[in-house]
Coordinates of C-alpha atoms in Angstrom, one line a residue:
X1 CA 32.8 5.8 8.5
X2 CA 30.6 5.6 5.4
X3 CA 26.7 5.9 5.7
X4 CA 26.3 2.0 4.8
X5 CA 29.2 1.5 7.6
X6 CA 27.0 3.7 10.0
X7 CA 23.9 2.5 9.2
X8 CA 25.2 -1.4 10.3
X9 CA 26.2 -0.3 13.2
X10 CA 22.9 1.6 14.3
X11 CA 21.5 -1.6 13.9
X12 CA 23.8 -3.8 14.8
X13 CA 23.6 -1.9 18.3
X14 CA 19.7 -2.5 19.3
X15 CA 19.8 -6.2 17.7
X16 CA 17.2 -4.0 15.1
X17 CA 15.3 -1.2 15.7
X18 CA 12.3 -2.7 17.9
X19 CA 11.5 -3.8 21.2
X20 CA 8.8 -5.1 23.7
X21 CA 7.8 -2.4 26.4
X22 CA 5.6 -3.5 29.0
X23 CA 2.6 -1.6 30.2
X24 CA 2.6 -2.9 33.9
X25 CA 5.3 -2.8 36.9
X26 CA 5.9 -5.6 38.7
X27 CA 7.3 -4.5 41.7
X28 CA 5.5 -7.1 44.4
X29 CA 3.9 -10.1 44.7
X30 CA 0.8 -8.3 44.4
X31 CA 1.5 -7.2 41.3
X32 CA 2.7 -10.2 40.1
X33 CA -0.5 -12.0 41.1
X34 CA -2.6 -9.1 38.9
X35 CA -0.2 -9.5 35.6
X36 CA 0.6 -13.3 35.6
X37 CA -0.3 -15.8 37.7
X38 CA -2.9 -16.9 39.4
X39 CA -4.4 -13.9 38.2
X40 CA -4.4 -14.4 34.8
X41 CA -6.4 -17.7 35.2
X42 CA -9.3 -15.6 35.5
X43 CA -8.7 -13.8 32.0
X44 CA -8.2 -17.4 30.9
X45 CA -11.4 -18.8 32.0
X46 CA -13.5 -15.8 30.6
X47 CA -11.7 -16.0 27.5
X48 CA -12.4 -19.6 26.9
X49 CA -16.3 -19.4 27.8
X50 CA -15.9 -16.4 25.3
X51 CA -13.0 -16.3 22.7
X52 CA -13.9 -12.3 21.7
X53 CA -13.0 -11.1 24.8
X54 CA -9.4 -11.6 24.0
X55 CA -9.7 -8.7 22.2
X56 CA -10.0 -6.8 25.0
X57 CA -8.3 -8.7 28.0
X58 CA -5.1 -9.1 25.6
X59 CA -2.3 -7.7 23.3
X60 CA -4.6 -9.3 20.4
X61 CA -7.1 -6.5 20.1
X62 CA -4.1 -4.1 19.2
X63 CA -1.3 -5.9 17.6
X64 CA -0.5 -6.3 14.0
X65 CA 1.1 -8.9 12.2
X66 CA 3.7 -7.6 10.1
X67 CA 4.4 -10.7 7.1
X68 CA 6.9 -11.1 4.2
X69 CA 8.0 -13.8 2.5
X70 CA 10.5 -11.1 0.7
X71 CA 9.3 -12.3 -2.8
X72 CA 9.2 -8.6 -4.1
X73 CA 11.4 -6.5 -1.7
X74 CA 11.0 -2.8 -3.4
X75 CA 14.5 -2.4 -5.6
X76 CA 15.7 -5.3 -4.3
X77 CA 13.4 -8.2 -5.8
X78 CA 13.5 -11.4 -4.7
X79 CA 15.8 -11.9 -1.4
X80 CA 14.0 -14.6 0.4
X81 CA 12.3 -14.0 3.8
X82 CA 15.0 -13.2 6.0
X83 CA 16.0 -10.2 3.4
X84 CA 13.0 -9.0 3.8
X85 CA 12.7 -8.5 7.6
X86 CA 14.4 -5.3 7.8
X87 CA 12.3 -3.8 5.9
X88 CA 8.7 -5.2 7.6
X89 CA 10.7 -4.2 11.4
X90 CA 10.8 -0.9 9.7
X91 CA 7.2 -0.4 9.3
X92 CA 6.7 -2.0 12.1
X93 CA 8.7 1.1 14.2
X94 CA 6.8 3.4 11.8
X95 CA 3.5 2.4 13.1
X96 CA 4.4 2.6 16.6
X97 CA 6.2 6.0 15.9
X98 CA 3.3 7.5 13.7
X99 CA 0.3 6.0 15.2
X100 CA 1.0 4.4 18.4
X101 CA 0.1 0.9 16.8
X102 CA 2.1 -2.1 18.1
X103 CA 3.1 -4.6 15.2
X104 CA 5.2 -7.3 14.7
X105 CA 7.7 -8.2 11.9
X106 CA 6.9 -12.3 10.5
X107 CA 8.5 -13.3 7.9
X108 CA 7.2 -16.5 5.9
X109 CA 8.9 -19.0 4.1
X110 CA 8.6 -19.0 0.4
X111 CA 6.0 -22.2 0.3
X112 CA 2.6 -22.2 -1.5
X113 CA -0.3 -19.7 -1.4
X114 CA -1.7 -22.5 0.3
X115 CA 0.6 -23.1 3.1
X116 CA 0.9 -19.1 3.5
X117 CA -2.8 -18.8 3.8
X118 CA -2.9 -21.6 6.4
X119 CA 0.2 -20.2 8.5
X120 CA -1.3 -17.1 8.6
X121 CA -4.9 -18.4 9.7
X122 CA -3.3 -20.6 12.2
X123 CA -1.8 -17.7 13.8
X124 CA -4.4 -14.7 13.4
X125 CA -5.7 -15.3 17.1
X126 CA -2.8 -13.5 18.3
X127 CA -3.4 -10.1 15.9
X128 CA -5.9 -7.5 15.2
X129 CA -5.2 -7.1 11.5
X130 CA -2.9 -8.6 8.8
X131 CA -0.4 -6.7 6.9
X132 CA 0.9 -8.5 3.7
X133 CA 4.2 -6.9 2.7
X134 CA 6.9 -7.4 -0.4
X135 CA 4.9 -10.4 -1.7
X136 CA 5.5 -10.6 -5.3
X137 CA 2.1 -10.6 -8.0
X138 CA 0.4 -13.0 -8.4
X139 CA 0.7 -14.8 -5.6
X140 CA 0.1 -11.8 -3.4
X141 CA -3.4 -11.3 -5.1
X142 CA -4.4 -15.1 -4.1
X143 CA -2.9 -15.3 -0.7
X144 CA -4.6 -11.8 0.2
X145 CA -8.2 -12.8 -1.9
X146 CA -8.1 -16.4 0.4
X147 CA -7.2 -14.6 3.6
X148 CA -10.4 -12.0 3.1
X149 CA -12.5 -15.1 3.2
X150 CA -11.2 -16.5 6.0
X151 CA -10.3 -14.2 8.7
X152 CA -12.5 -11.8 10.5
X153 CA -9.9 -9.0 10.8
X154 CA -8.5 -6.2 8.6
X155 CA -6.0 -7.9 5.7
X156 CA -4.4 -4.9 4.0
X157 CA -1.9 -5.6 1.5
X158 CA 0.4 -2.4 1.8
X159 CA 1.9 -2.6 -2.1
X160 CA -1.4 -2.8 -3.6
X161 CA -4.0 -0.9 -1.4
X162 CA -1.4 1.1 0.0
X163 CA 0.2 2.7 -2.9
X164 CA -3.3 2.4 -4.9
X165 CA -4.8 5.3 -2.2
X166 CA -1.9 7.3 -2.4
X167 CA -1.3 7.5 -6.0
X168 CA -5.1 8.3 -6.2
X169 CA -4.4 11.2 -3.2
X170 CA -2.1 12.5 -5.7
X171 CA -4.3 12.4 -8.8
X172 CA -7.1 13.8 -6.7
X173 CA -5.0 17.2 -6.0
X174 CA -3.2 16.8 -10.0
X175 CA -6.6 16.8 -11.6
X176 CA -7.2 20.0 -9.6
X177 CA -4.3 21.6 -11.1
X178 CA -4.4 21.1 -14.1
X179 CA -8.3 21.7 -14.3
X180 CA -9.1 17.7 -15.2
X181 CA -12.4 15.9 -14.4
X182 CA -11.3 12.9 -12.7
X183 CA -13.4 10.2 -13.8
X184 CA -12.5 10.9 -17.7
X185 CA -9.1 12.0 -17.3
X186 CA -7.3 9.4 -19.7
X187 CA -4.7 7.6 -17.9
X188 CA -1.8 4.7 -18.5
X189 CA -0.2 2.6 -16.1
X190 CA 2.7 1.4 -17.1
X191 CA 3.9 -1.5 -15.0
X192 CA 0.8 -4.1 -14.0
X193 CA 2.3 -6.2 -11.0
X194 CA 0.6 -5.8 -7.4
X195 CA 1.2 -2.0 -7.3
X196 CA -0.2 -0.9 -10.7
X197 CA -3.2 -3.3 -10.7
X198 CA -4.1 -2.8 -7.2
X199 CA -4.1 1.2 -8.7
X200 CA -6.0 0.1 -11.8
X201 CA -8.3 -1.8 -9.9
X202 CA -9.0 1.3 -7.4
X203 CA -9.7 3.8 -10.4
X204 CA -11.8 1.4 -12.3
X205 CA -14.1 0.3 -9.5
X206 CA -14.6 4.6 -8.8
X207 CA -15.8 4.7 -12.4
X208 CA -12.6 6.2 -14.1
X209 CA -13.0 5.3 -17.7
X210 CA -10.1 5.3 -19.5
X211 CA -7.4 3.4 -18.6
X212 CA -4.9 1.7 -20.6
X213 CA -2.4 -0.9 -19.2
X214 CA 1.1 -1.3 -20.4
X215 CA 3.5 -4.5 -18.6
X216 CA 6.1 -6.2 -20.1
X217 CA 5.0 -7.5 -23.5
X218 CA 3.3 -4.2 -24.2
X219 CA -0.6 -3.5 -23.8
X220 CA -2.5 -6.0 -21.3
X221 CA -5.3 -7.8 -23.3
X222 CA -7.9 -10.0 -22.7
X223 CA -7.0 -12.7 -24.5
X224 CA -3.1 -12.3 -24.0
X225 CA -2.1 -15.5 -22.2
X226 CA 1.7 -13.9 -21.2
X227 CA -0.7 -12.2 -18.5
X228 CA -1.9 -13.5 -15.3
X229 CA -5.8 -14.1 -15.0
X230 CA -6.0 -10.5 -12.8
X231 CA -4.4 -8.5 -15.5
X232 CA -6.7 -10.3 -18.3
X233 CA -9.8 -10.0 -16.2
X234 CA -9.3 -6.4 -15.6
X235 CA -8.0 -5.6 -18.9
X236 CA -11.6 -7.6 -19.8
X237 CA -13.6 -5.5 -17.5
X238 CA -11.8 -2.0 -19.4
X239 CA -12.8 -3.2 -22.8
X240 CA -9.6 -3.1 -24.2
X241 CA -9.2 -4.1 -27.9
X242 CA -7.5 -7.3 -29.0
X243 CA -6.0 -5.0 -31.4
X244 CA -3.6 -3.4 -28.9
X245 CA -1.7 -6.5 -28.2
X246 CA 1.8 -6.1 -28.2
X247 CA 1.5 -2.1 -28.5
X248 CA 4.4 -0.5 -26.5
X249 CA 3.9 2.6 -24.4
X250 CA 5.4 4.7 -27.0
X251 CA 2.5 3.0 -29.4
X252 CA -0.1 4.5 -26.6
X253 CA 0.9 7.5 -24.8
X254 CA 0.1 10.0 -27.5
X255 CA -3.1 12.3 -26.3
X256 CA -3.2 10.6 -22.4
X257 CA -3.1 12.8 -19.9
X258 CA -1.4 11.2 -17.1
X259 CA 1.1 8.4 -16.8
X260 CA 1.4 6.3 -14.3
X261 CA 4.5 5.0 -13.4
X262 CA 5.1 1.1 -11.6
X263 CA 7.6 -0.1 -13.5
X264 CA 11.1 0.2 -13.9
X265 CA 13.8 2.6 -14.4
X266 CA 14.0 5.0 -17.8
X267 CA 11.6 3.1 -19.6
X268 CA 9.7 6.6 -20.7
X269 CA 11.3 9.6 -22.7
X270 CA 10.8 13.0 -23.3
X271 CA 9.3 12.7 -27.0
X272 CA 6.5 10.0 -25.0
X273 CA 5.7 13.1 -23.1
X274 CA 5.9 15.4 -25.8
X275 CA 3.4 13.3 -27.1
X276 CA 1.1 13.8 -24.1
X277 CA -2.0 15.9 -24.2
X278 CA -1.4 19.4 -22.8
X279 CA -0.3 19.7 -19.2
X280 CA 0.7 16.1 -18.8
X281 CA 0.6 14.9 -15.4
X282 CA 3.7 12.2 -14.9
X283 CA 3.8 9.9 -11.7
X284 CA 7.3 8.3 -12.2
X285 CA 7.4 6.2 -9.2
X286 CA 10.3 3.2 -9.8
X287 CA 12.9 3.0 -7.2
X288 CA 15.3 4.0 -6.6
X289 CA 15.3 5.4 -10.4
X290 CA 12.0 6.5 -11.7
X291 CA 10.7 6.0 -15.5
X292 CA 11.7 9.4 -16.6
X293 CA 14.0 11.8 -14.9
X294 CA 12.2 14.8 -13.6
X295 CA 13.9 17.3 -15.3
X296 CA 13.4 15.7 -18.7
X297 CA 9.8 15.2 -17.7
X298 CA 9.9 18.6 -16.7
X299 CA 11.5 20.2 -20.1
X300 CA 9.1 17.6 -22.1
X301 CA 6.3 19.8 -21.0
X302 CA 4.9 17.9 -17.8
X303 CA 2.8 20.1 -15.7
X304 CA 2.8 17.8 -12.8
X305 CA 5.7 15.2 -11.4
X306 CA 5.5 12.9 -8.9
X307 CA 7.8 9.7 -7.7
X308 CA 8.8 7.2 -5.3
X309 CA 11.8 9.3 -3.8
X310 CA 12.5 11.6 -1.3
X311 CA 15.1 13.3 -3.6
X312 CA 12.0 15.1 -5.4
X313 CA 8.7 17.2 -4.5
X314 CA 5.2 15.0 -4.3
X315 CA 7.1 11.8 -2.8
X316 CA 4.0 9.0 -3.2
X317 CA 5.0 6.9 -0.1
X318 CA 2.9 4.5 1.4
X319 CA 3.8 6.1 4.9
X320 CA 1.1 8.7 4.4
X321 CA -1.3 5.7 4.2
X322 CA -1.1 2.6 6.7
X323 CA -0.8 4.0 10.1
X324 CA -3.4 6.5 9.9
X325 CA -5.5 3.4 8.1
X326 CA -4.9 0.8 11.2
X327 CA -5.0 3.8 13.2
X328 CA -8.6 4.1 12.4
X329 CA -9.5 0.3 11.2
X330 CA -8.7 -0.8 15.3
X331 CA -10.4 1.8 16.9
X332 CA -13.7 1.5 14.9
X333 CA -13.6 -2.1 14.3
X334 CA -13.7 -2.1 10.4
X335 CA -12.9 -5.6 9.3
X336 CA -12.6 -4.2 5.5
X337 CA -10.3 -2.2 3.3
X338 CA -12.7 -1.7 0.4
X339 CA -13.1 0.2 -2.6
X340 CA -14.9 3.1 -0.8
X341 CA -12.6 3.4 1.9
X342 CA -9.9 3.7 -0.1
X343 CA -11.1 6.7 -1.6
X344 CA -11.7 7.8 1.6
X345 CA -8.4 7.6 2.7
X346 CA -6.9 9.3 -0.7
X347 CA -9.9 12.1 -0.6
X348 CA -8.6 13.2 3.0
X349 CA -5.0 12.5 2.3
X350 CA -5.3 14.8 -0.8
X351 CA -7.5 17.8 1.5
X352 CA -4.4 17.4 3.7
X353 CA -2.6 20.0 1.0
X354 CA -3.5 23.2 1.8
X355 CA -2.3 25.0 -1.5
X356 CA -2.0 22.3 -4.0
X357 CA 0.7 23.6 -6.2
X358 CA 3.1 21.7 -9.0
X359 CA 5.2 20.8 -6.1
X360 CA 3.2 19.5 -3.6
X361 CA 0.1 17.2 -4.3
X362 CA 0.3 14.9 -1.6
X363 CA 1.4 15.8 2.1
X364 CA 4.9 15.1 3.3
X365 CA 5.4 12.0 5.4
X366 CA 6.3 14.5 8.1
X367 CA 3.3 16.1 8.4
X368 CA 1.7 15.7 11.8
X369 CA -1.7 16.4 10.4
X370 CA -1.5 12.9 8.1
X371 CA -2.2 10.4 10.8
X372 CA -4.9 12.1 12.3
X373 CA -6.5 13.3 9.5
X374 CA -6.7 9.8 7.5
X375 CA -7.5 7.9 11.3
X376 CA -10.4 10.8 11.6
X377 CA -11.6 9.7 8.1
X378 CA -12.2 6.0 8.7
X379 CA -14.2 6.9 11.7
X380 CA -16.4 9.1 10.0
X381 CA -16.7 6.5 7.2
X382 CA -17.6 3.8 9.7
X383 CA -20.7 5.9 11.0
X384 CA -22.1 5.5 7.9
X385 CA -22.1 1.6 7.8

């Protein structure tokens, strides 16, 4: 049996990989009475004189709402809603596995910003938090910005914020190394769709002052109308110069010291790292094949590797991020993911290593100490609200 012929057949064999487990027996008409009816018609009564309480009489004040509409499935693209469940019932066991949070997998047709926002409003009573997964850019940016404003619970969109505090984690413990002050460490991020700006956005708002983005066409400009309004405005807020329109990453890597990576496969060689100032520091993260190969990064003189697979040290997986995060957003009853929490999150993700070495910069996704680490740091960030 091959692993793809073994893998269909785990599957295949639970009808997925999730279930509902109940938390009462019902084992009597007592019982009964207590967990459905009449009983619950006094849960219903309180509720409806006081709608909050539903957070604690019912599943709402613990369950998360998985949602795709599979726009941007990681190394798979665009393969429509129903493509994109697998992967969302995944996280979803993840969190229950990790954290002991309960989440649901809902995938969303491929409709307007509009109509998403509204499905997902019309819905939210049911969930304690919103988790927007493999929704391609730009539309994930709008349907995320108009959900903020209208829902009063956590909306965490797990490609940008996500990857955004572990990639910083990373950088934290890679600056270290290499003996880098953070904030004017000169960086490019090559690739500019939810990941990379969401990244961008992260090291720009902690006061990180050089940053240079690369996308498709070559350097994000201001004035560079091939680039959504997000990538202008931010490449606005940088200061970058007209003049670098059109400049490839070969045109801009020389003297950076880190490169970062959302992109696609082999689009950076050895002679870009060459070009590199000393001890370059390379976060290759494309799947399932990075931007350079490892070795060649390695032999190019990179100090520091990172990237998206497990085949390497210093995997950057958004694992090590979202069910310590909802861990800690439920308990404490943080409605935000902001700016400052996020470097919350990637300072005590990066503290996590012990002895921060060349091959290990962020903690392995196995590491028992992740969860309760990054849960232990929302909490002590909500006592200072």
């Amino acid at each position: 049996m091959t692993e793809a012929e073994d893998i269909l057949k785990l599957h295949a064999a639970h009808t997925g990989v999730l279930d509902i487990k109940s938390d009462l027996s019902v084992n009597t008409k007592a019982d009964l009475s207590k967990a459905y009816t009449p009983g619950v018609a006094i849960l219903s009564k309180k509720i409806a004189a006081d709608p909050e309480l539903k957070n604690k009489y019912t599943i709402s004040g613990k369950l998360v709402a998985l949602v795709t509409d599979g726009s941007a499935v990681l190394g798979l693209g665009n393969i429509g809603p129903a493509g994109g469940l697998p992967v969302i019932e995944g996280k979803a066991l993840l969190y229950k596995d990790l954290a002991g949070i309960s989440a649901i997998p809902v995938a969303v047709d491929q409709v307007s910003v509009d109509e998403v926002v509204n499905t997902i409003k019309n819905i939210s009573l049911s969930f304690a938090g919103i988790h927007l997964e493999d929704i391609a850019a730009p539309r994930c940016f709008e349907i995320e910005d108009k959900l903020k404003q209208v829902l009063d619970i956590p909306v965490y969109h797990d490609d940008q914020e996500g990857t955004a505090i572990v990639v910083l984690a990373g950088l934290i413990n890679a600056c270290r190394l290499t003996s880098r002050d953070l904030k004017y460490t000169k960086i490019v991020i090559n690739g500019v769709g939810a990941s990379g700006l969401a990244t961008a956005r992260l090291l720009f708002n902690l006061g990180f002052k050089n940053l240079t983005l690369v996308d498709v066409y070559g350097v994000v400009t201001p004035e560079d109308d091939r680039y959504n309004h997000y990538q202008r405005d931010l490449a606005r807020q940088l200061g970058t110069p007209a003049d670098l329109k059109n400049k490839k990453l070969s045109d801009v890597i020389k003297n950076q010291d880190v490169f970062i990576g959302l992109s696609d496969q082999n689009v950076m060689s050895a002679s870009d790292v060459e070009a590199m100032n000393d001890d370059p520091i390379i976060f290759a993260l494309a799947n399932p094949v990075p931007e350079i190969d490892p070795d060649i990064a390695s032999k190019a003189g990179a100090k520091v590797i990172a990237t998206g697979s497990s085949q390497y040290p210093n995997q950057v997986n958004n694992i090590l991020a979202f069910p310590g995060l909802f861990k800690g957003l439920l308990a404490n009853g943080i409605k935000k993911v902001d700016f400052d929490l996020q470097f919350v999150i990637a300072k005590a993700l990066a503290n996590t290593v012990e002895k921060v070495s060349a091959e290990e910069i962020v903690p392995s996704v196995f590491d028992e100490r992740v969860v309760k680490n990054v849960s232990q740091a929302v909490t002590d960030f909500s006592k200072t609200k």
